[in-house]
CSV table of C-alpha atoms in Angstrom, one decimal:
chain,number,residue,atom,x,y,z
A,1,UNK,CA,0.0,0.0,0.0
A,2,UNK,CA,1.3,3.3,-1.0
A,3,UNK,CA,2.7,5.4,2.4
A,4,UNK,CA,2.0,9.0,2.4
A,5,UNK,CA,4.2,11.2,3.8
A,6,UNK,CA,2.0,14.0,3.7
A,7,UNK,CA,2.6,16.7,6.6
A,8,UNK,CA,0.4,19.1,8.4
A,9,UNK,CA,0.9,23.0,9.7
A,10,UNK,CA,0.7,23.0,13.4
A,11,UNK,CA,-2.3,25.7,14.8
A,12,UNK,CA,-1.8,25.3,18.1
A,13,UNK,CA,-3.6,28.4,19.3
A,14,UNK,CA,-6.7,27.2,17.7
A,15,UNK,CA,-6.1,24.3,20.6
A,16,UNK,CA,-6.0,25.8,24.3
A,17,UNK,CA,-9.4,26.0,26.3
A,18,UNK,CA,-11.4,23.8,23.6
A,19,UNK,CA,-12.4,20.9,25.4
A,20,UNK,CA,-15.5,21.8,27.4
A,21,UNK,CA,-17.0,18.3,27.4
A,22,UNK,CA,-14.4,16.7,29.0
A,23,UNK,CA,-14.0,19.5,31.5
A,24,UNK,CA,-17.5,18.6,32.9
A,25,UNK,CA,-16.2,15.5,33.5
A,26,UNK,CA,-13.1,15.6,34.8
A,27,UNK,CA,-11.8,16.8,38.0
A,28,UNK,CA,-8.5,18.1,37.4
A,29,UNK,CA,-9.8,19.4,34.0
A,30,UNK,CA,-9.5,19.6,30.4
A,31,UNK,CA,-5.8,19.0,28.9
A,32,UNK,CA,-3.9,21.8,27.4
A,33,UNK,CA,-1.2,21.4,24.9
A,34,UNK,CA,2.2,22.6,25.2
A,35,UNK,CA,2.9,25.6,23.2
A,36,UNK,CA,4.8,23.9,21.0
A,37,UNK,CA,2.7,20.6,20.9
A,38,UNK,CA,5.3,18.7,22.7
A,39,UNK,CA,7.4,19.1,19.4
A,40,UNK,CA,5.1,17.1,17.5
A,41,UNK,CA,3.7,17.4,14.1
A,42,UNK,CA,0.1,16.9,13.5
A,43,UNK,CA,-2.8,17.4,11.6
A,44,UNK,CA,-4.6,21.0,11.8
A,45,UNK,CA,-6.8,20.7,14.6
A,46,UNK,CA,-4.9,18.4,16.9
A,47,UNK,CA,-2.2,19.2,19.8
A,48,UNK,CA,0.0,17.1,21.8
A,49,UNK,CA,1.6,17.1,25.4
A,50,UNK,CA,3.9,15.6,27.4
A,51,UNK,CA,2.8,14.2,29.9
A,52,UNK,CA,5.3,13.1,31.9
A,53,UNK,CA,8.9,12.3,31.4
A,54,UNK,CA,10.1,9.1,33.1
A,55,UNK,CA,13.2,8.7,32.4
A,56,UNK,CA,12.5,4.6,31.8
A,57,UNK,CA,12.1,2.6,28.5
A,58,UNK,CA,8.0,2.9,28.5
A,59,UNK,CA,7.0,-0.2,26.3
A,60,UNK,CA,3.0,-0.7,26.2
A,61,UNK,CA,0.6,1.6,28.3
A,62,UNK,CA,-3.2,1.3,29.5
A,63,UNK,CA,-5.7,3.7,30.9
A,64,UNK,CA,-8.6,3.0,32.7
A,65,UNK,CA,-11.6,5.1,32.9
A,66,UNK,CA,-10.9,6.5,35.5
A,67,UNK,CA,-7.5,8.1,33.7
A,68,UNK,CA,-4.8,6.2,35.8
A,69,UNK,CA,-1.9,5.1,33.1
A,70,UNK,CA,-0.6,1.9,33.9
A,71,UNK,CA,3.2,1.8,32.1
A,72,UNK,CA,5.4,-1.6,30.9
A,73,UNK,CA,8.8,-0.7,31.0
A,74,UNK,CA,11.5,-3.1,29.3
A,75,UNK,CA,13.4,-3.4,32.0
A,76,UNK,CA,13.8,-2.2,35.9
A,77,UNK,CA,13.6,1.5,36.4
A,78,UNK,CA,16.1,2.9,39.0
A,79,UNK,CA,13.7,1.8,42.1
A,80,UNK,CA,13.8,-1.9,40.6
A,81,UNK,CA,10.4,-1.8,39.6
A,82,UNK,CA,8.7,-2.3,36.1
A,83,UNK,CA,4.9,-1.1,36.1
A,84,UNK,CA,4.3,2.7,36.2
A,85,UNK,CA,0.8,3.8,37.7
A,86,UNK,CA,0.8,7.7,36.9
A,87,UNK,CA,-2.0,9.7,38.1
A,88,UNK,CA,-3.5,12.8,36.2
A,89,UNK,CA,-2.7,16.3,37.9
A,90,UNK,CA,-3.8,19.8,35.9
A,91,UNK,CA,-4.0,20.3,32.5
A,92,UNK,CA,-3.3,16.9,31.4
A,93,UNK,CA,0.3,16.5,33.2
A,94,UNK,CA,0.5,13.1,35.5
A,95,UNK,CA,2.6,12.0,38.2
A,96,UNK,CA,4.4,8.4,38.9
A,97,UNK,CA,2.4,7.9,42.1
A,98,UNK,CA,3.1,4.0,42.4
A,99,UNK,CA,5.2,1.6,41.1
A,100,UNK,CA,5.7,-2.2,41.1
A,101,UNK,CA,6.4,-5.7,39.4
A,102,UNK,CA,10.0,-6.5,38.9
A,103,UNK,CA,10.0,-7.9,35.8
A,104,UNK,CA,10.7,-6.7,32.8
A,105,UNK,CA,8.7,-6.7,29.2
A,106,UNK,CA,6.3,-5.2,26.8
A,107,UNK,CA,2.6,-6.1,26.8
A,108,UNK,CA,0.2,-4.5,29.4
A,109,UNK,CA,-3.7,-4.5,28.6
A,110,UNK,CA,-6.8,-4.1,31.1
A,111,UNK,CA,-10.0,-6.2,30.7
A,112,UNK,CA,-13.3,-7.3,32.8
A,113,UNK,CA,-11.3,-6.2,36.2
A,114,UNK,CA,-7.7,-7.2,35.5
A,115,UNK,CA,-4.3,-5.8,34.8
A,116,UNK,CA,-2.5,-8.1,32.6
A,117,UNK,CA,1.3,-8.0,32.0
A,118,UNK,CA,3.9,-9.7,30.5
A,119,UNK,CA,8.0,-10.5,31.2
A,120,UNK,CA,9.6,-12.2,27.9
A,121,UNK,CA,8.7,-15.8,29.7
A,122,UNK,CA,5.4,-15.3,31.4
A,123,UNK,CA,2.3,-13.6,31.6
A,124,UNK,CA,0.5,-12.1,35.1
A,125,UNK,CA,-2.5,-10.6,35.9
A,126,UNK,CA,-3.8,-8.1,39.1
A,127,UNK,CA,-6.9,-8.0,40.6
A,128,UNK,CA,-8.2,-4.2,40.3
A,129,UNK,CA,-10.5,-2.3,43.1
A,130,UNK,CA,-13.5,-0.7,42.0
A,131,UNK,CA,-11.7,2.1,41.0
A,132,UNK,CA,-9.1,0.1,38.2
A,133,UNK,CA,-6.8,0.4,41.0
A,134,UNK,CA,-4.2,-2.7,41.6
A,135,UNK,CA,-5.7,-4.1,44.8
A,136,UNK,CA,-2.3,-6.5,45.8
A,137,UNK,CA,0.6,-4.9,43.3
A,138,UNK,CA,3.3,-7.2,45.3
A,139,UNK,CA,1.1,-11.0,44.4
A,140,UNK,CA,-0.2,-11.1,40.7
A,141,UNK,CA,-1.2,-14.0,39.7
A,142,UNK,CA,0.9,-15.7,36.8
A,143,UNK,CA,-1.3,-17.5,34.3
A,144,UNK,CA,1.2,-18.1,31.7
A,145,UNK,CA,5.0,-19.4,32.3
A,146,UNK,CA,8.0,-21.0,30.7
A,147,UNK,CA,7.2,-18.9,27.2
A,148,UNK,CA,10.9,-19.1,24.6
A,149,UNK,CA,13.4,-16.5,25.6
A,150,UNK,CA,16.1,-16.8,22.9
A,151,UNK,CA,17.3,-13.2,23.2
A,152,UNK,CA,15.9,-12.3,19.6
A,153,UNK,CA,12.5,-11.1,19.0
A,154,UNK,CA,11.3,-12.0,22.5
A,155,UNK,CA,8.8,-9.7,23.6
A,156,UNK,CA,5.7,-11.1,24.7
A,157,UNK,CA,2.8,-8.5,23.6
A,158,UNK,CA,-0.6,-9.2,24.9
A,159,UNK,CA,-4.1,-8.9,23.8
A,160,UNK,CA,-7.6,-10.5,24.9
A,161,UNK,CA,-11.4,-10.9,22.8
A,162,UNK,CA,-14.6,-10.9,24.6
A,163,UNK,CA,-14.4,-14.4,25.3
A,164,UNK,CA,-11.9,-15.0,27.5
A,165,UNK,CA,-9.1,-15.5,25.9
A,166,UNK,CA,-5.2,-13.9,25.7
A,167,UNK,CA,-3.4,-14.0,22.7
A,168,UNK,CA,0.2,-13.6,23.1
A,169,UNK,CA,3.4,-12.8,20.4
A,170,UNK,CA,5.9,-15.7,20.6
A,171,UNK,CA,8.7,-14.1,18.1
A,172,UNK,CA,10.9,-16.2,16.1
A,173,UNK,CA,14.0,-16.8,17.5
A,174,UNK,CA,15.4,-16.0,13.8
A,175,UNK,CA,15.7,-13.7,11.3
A,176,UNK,CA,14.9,-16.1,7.9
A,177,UNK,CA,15.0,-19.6,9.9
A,178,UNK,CA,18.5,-20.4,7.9
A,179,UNK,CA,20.6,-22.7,9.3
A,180,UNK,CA,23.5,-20.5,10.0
A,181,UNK,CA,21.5,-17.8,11.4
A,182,UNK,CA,22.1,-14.2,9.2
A,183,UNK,CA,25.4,-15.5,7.5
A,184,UNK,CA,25.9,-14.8,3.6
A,185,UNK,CA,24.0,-17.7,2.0
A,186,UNK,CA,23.0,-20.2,4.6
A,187,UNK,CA,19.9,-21.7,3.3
A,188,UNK,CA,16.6,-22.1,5.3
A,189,UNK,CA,15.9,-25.2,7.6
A,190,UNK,CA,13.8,-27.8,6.0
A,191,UNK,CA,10.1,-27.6,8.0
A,192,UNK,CA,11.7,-24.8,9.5
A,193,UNK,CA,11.8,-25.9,13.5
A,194,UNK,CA,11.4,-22.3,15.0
A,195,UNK,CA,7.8,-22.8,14.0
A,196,UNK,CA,7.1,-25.8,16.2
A,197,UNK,CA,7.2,-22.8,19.6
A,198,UNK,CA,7.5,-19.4,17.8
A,199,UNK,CA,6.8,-17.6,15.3
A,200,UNK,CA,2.9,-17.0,15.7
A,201,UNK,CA,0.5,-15.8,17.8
A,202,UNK,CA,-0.8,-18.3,20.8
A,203,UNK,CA,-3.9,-18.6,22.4
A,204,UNK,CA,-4.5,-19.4,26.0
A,205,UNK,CA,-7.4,-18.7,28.9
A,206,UNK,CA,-7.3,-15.1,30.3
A,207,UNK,CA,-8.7,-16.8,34.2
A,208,UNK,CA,-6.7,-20.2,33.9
A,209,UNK,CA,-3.5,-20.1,36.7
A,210,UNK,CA,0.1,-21.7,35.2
A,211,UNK,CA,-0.4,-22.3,31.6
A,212,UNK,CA,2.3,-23.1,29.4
A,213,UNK,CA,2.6,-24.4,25.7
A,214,UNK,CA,0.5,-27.6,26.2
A,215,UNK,CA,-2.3,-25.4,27.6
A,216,UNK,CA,-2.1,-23.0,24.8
A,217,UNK,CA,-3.6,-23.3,21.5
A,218,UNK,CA,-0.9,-22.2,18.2
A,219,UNK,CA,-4.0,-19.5,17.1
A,220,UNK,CA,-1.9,-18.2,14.0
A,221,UNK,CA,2.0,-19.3,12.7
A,222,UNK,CA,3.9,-17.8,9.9
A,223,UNK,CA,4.9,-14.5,11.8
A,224,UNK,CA,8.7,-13.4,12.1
A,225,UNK,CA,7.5,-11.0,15.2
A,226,UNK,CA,4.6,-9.1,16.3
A,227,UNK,CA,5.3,-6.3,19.1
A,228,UNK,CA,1.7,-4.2,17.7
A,229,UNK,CA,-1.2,-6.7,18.2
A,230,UNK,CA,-5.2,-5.6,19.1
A,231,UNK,CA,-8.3,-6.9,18.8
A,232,UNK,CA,-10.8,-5.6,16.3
A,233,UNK,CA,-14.0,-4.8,18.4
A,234,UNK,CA,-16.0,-4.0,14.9
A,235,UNK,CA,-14.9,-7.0,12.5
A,236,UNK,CA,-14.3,-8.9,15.5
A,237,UNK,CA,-11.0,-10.0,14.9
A,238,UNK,CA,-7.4,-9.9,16.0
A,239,UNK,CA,-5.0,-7.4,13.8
A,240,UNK,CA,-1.1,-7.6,13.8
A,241,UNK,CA,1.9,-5.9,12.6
A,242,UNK,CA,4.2,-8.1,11.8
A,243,UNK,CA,8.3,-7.1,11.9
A,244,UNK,CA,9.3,-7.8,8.5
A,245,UNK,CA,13.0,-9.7,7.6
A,246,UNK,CA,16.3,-8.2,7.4
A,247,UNK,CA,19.3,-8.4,5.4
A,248,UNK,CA,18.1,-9.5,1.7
A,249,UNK,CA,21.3,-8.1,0.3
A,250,UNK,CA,23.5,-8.7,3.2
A,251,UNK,CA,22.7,-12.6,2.7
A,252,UNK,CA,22.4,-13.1,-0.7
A,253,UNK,CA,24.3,-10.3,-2.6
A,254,UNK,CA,23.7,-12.2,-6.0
A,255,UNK,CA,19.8,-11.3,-6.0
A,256,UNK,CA,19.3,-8.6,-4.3
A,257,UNK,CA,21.5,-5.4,-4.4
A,258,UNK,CA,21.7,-2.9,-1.3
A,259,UNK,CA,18.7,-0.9,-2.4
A,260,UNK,CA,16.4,-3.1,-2.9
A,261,UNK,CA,17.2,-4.4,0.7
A,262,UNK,CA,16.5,-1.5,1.9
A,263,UNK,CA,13.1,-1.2,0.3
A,264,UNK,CA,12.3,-5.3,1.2
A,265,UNK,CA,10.3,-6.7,2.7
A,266,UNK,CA,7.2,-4.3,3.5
A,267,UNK,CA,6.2,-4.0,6.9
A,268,UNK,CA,2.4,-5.7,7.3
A,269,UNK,CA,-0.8,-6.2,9.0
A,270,UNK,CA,-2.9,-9.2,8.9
A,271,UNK,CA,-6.3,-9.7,10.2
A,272,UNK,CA,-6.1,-13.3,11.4
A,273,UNK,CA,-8.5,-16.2,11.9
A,274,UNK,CA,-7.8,-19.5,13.7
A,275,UNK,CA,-5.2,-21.9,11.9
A,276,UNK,CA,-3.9,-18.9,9.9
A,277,UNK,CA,-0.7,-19.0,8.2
A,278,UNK,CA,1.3,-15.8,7.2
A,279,UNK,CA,4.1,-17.1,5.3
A,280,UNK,CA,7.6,-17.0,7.5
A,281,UNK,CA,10.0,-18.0,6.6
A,282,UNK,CA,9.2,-19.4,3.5
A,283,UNK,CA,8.1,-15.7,2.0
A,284,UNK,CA,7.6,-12.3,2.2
A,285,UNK,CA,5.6,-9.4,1.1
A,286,UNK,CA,7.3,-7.1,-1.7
A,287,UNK,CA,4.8,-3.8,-1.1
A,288,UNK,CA,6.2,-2.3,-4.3
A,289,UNK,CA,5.3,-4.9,-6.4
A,290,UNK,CA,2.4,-6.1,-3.7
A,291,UNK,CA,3.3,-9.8,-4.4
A,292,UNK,CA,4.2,-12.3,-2.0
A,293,UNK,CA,7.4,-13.8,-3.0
A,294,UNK,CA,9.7,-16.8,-2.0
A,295,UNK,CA,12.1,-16.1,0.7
A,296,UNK,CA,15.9,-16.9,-0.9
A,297,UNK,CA,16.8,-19.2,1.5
A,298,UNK,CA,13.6,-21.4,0.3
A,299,UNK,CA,14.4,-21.2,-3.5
A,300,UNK,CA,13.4,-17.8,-4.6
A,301,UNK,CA,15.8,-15.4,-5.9
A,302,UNK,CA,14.0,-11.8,-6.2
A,303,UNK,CA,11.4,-12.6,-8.9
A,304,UNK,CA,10.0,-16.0,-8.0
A,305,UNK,CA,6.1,-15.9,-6.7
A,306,UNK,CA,5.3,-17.7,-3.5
A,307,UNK,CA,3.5,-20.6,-3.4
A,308,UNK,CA,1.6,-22.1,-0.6
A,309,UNK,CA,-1.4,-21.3,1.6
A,310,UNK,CA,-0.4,-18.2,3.0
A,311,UNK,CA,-2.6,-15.3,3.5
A,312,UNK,CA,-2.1,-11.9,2.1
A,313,UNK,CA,-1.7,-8.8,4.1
A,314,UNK,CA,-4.5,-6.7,4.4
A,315,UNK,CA,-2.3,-3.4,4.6
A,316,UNK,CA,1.6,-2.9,3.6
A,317,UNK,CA,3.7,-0.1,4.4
A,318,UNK,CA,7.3,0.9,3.9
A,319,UNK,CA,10.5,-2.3,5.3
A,320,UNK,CA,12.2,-1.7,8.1
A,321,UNK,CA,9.9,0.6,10.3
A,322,UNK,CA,9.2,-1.6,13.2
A,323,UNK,CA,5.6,-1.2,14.2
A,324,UNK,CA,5.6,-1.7,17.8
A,325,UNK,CA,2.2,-0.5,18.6
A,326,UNK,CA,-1.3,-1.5,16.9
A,327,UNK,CA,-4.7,0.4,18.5
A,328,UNK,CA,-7.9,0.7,16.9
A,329,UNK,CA,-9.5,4.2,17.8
A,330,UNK,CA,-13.0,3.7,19.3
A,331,UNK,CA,-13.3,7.0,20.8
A,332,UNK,CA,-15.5,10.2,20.1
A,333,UNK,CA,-13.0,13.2,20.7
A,334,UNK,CA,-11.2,12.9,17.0
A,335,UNK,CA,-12.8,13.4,13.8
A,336,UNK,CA,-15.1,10.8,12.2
A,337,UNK,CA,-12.7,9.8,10.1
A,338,UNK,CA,-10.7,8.1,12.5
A,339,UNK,CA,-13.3,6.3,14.3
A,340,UNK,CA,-12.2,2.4,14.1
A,341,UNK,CA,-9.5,3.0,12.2
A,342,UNK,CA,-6.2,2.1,13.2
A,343,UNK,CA,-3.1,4.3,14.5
A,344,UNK,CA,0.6,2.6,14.4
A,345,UNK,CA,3.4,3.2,15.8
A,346,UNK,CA,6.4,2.9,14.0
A,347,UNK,CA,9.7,2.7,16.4
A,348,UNK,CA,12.3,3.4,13.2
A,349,UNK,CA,14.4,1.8,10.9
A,350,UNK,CA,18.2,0.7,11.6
A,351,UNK,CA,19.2,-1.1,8.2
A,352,UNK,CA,17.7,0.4,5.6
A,353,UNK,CA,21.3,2.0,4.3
A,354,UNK,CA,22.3,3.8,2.0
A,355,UNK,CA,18.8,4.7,2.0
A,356,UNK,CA,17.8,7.3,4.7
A,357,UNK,CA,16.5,5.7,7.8
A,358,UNK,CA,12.4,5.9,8.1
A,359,UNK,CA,9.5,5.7,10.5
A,360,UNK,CA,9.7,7.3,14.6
A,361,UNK,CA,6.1,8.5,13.8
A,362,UNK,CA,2.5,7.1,14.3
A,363,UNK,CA,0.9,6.3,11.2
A,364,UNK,CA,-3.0,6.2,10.8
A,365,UNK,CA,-4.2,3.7,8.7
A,366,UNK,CA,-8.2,4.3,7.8
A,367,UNK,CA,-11.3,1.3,8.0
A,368,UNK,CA,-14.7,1.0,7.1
A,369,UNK,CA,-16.5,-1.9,8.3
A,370,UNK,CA,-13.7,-3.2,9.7
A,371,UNK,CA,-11.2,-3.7,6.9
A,372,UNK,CA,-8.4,-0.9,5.9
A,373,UNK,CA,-9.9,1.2,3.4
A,374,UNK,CA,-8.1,4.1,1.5
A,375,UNK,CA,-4.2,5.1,2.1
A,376,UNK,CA,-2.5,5.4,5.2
A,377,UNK,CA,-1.1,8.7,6.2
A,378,UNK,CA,1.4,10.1,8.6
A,379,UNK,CA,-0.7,11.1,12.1
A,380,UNK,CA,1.9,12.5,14.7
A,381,UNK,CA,5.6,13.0,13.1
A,382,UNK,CA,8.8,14.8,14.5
A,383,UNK,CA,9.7,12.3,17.4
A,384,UNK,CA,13.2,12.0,16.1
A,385,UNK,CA,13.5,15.3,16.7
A,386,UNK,CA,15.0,16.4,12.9
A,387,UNK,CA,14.8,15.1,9.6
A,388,UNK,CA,18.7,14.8,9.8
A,389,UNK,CA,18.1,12.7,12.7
A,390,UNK,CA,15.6,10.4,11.2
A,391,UNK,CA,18.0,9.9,8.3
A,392,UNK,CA,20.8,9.2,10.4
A,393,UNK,CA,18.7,6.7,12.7
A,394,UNK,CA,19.7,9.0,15.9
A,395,UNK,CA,16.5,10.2,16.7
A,396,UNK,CA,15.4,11.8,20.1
A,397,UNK,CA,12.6,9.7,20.2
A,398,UNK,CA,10.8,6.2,19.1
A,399,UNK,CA,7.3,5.9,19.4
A,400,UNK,CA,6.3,2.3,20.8
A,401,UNK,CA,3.0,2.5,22.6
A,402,UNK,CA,-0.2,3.2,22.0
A,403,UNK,CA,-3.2,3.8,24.2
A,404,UNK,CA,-7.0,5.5,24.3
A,405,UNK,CA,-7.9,7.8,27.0
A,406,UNK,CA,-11.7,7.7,28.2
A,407,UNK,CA,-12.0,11.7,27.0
A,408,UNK,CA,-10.5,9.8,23.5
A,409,UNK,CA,-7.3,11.5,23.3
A,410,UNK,CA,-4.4,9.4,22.1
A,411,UNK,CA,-1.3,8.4,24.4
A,412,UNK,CA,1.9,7.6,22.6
A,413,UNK,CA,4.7,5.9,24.7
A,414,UNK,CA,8.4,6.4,23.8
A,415,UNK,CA,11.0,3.9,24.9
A,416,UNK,CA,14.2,6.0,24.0
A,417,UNK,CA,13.8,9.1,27.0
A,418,UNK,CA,10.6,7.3,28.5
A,419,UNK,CA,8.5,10.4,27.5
A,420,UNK,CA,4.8,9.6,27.2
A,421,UNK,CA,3.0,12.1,24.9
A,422,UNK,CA,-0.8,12.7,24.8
A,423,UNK,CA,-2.2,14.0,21.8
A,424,UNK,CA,-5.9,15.9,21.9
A,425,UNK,CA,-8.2,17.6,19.8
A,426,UNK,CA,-9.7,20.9,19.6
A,427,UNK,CA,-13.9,20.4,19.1
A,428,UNK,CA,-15.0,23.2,16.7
């Protein structure tokens, strides 16, 4: 799918003291945007602030409706603690007023009374108060354990239906399943093994204590790694961004030269169904010529077609990005348009030399009747900081989380600084 780059003057006095409605309901009242809109870039109409700056690598985020953020950070922060619970104070700002779990991760999601988290080997959940408040912070209960931790793709992103179940990302320990992993043409493993534990998304019970693999179902396979994953409340269905593979060139120099490595493989989202098979490691998606194609180390060589019952993407965008953050918009404050469509967030490009390096922005992707529909266009740009910095790959920034707010403003979670920006709109 074609990727506008399309950017938007910023009108930020247009912004301040706009948001009556959710003024009358909340206490510490409406947000206000920083004067220079956090140094974001955004469409007319919109503004941004920071709401706090941690300090921490801020993965996934939640809110509840009450407002409290609950924050995954990747690792310990300097307290030894993992899980950020921020409280709003005036105009939108929050606090860090508790803190806990010792583990580190990704994935963090609220449903019917829980918090659920995840380390890279196991998944908890804490019972909340009436208020979405963590009533024992210190005693979660762990209802999935013993997950693959290879030390490559091994975040363990979380998301749950309305039926009970968690579906969690079990990235392939591998970049193309070769059997000399990333070395100049090694050829693929035969009925690549990575496959049998990773490499797909896995089902299990969101109330069931102590899970592991055999208590799991393998929902979808096929899928290098998926960090961005959320459930479709219109079409009813789970949506991923999968992380695309690296190093075409670098690998096999004879078929691919060093731009067209930069430009492969395209960076896609699936809408998946039970027993669903995307394709890794066997192909991959060329958006440019939107063809799935055979993977080099299983016979291809650049112009050869896939074959095999693999799904097509329902949504390409440009390689390398690394969308780390999927959310479909449900709420009321933004413009029609963007009501259950889906935001992104891409965390930026390392190896798409000598191209420029691409992506630190949040990308909005429209839907109607819960399939993409129409082109996808840059939403919130300028984390990096620079243009020169998103060439270089040094940027300030990198957007990784995504999350709603009940007034319907957007948070955006950044795992370079720990920033967490929250981005609003100014009713006309």
């Amino acid at each position: 799918m074609k990727h506008l780059l399309t950017r938007y003057l910023l009108l930020p006095s247009a912004l301040v003291g706009s948001l009556a409605l959710y003024a009358l309901t909340s206490k510490v009242g409406p947000p206000v945007p920083d004067a220079d809109n956090a140094g974001l870039k955004l469409p007319a109409g919109f503004g941004a602030l920071k709401v706090v700056e941690t300090g921490a690598r801020t993965r996934h985020l939640t809110i509840t409706p009450q407002g409290t953020i609950y924050v995954k950070l990747a690792r310990p922060d300097k307290s030894g603690k993992t899980i950020l619970m921020l409280r709003e104070n005036s105009g939108g700002k929050a606090t860090v007023a508790n803190s806990f779990g010792s583990y580190g991760g990704t994935g963090i999601c609220i449903k019917n009374g829980y918090l659920y988290a995840s380390s890279e080997e196991e998944v908890f959940r804490y019972k909340l108060n009436e208020k979405n408040e963590v009533l024992n912070p210190d005693k979660p209960e762990k209802i999935i354990t013993g997950l693959i931790n290879r030390g490559q793709h091994e975040t363990k992103s979380v998301a749950l239906d309305n039926e009970g179940n968690i579906y969690v990302n079990i990235g392939a320990f591998s970049n193309s399943c070769q059997v000399k992993d990333r070395q100049k043409g090694s050829l693929g493993q035969p009925n690549c093994p990575v496959l049998d534990s990773a490499g797909g998304i896995w089902q299990f019970r969101a109330d069931k204590l102590n899970q592991t693999y055999g208590d799991g179902t393998r929902y979808a396979t096929g899928l290098r790694n998926v960090v961005g994953l959320d459930w479709n409340q219109q079409a009813n269905q789970l949506f991923v961004m999968q992380h695309g593979r690296d190093q075409l060139h670098d690998i096999f120099p004879d078929m691919y030269d060093v731009k067209q490595s930069s430009l492969l493989p395209a960076e896609c989202m699936y809408a998946l169904k039970k027993g669903d098979n995307a394709g890794w490691p066997y192909m991959y998606y060329d958006g440019l010529q939107r063809k799935k194609m055979m993977a080099p180390e299983y016979g291809g060589d650049g112009k050869k077609e896939a074959t095999g019952n693999f799904i097509d993407p329902v949504a390409a965008f440009p390689a390398h990005m690394a969308p780390n953050a999927l959310l479909f918009y449900t709420g009321t404050m933004f413009p029609e348009k963007y009501r259950n469509g889906a935001f992104i967030a891409f965390h930026g490009s390392w190896n798409r030399a000598p191209e420029p390096q691409a992506g630190y922005y949040v990308v909005f992707q429209p839907f109607k009747n819960g399939k993409p529909f129409g082109e996808s266009e840059v939403f919130a740009d300028n984390f990096a900081g620079s243009p020169e910095k998103v060439a270089s790959g040094r940027a300030d920034h990198k957007p990784c989380g995504l999350a709603q707010g009940p007034d319907g403003s957007l948070y955006v979670s950044d795992d370079k600084m720990g920033t967490i920006y929250r981005i609003v709109y100014a009713k006309k």
